[in-house]
């Protein structure tokens, strides 16, 4: 994992905040009005802290034990690309599917854009087909 770009280190810290459920610290890392684009179309684009908090709440309801594993991260200029794996238990409604109690491990590719050292925009592509296969959907 490359950390020769300060924005890569910021993404690494953000993943740690999510895994430790330190959402106040996570929110402080983004610009007001930052946008999250879901390239798989599972969710509409999210803009601003309120919508991101709602999304995190939905993830926690669907999988209270989920953890993010940062597999690769590299950056150039204001962009950082990552390959992550999200693991957890499908305990409640997630991606439109009622909880099954089954474990999952899902791959995701993300691209982040930074402005003045803060996350301003992200594009995220989750392997929803793989998730559905694992939960039996």
C-alpha positions as semicolon CSV with decimal commas, in nm:
position;residue;x (nm);y (nm);z (nm)
1;X;0,000;0,000;0,000
2;X;0,148;0,331;-0,105
3;X;0,141;0,621;0,141
4;X;0,364;0,863;-0,051
5;X;0,065;1,094;-0,102
6;X;-0,087;1,267;0,207
7;X;-0,435;1,198;0,070
8;X;-0,365;0,823;0,077
9;X;-0,284;0,853;0,447
10;X;-0,612;1,044;0,495
11;X;-0,810;0,759;0,335
12;X;-0,631;0,513;0,561
13;X;-0,733;0,721;0,866
14;X;-1,092;0,745;0,738
15;X;-1,115;0,364;0,709
16;X;-0,993;0,336;1,068
17;X;-1,256;0,584;1,186
18;X;-1,531;0,383;1,014
19;X;-1,408;0,055;1,161
20;X;-1,395;0,207;1,510
21;X;-1,734;0,380;1,453
22;X;-1,571;0,722;1,511
23;X;-1,815;0,905;1,288
24;X;-1,749;1,256;1,427
25;X;-1,383;1,223;1,329
26;X;-1,484;1,082;0,990
27;X;-1,721;1,374;0,924
28;X;-1,444;1,623;1,004
29;X;-1,240;1,477;0,715
30;X;-1,489;1,583;0,447
31;X;-1,575;1,916;0,294
32;X;-1,926;2,050;0,363
33;X;-2,149;1,937;0,080
34;X;-1,910;1,663;-0,034
35;X;-2,067;1,410;-0,272
36;X;-2,059;1,028;-0,274
37;X;-2,144;0,873;-0,611
38;X;-2,264;0,510;-0,611
39;X;-2,157;0,369;-0,948
40;X;-2,355;0,045;-0,897
41;X;-2,680;0,239;-0,859
42;X;-2,776;0,080;-0,526
43;X;-2,814;0,424;-0,366
44;X;-2,867;0,772;-0,505
45;X;-2,575;1,013;-0,484
46;X;-2,525;1,141;-0,130
47;X;-2,437;1,503;-0,061
48;X;-2,339;1,653;0,270
49;X;-2,294;1,527;0,621
50;X;-2,661;1,449;0,691
51;X;-2,700;1,215;0,396
52;X;-2,368;1,043;0,470
53;X;-2,472;0,989;0,834
54;X;-2,804;0,840;0,717
55;X;-2,616;0,606;0,482
56;X;-2,379;0,493;0,758
57;X;-2,680;0,431;0,981
58;X;-2,834;0,209;0,712
59;X;-2,511;0,014;0,678
60;X;-2,493;-0,038;1,054
61;X;-2,855;-0,155;1,068
62;X;-2,788;-0,402;0,786
63;X;-2,455;-0,522;0,926
64;X;-2,366;-0,395;1,275
65;X;-2,035;-0,583;1,268
66;X;-1,909;-0,477;0,923
67;X;-1,540;-0,396;0,886
68;X;-1,347;-0,244;0,598
69;X;-1,016;-0,397;0,495
70;X;-0,801;-0,166;0,284
71;X;-0,628;-0,394;0,035
72;X;-0,465;-0,133;-0,194
73;X;-0,441;0,245;-0,199
74;X;-0,248;0,476;-0,426
75;X;-0,276;0,840;-0,515
76;X;-0,171;1,109;-0,753
77;X;-0,243;1,477;-0,709
78;X;-0,589;1,524;-0,561
79;X;-0,707;1,165;-0,634
80;X;-0,680;0,841;-0,438
81;X;-0,784;0,498;-0,568
82;X;-0,854;0,208;-0,335
83;X;-0,946;-0,158;-0,346
84;X;-1,124;-0,262;-0,031
85;X;-1,303;-0,564;0,106
86;X;-1,603;-0,520;0,333
87;X;-1,683;-0,810;0,566
88;X;-1,973;-0,854;0,800
89;X;-2,294;-1,032;0,880
90;X;-2,614;-0,954;0,689
91;X;-2,822;-0,895;1,002
92;X;-3,081;-0,647;0,871
93;X;-3,206;-0,478;0,556
94;X;-2,914;-0,393;0,329
95;X;-2,917;-0,305;-0,043
96;X;-3,290;-0,373;-0,041
97;X;-3,254;-0,725;0,100
98;X;-3,392;-0,827;0,440
99;X;-3,137;-0,970;0,682
100;X;-3,038;-1,334;0,637
101;X;-2,782;-1,379;0,915
102;X;-2,526;-1,488;0,655
103;X;-2,167;-1,364;0,652
104;X;-2,041;-1,172;0,350
105;X;-1,715;-1,048;0,206
106;X;-1,761;-0,793;-0,073
107;X;-1,504;-0,620;-0,295
108;X;-1,526;-0,250;-0,368
109;X;-1,329;-0,002;-0,579
110;X;-1,328;0,363;-0,476
111;X;-1,187;0,684;-0,618
112;X;-1,166;0,989;-0,392
113;X;-1,108;1,353;-0,485
114;X;-0,956;1,582;-0,225
115;X;-0,977;1,960;-0,195
116;X;-0,762;2,146;0,058
117;X;-0,673;1,819;0,231
118;X;-1,034;1,706;0,279
119;X;-1,249;1,450;0,097
120;X;-1,466;1,638;-0,149
121;X;-1,605;1,366;-0,373
122;X;-1,600;0,988;-0,410
123;X;-1,700;0,734;-0,671
124;X;-1,768;0,389;-0,527
125;X;-1,829;0,062;-0,709
126;X;-1,944;-0,229;-0,492
127;X;-1,974;-0,589;-0,613
128;X;-2,347;-0,610;-0,544
129;X;-2,382;-0,930;-0,749
130;X;-2,125;-1,096;-0,524
131;X;-2,306;-0,969;-0,216
132;X;-2,639;-1,109;-0,345
133;X;-2,483;-1,449;-0,415
134;X;-2,344;-1,468;-0,063
135;X;-2,669;-1,377;0,109
136;X;-2,880;-1,594;-0,119
137;X;-3,062;-1,306;-0,289
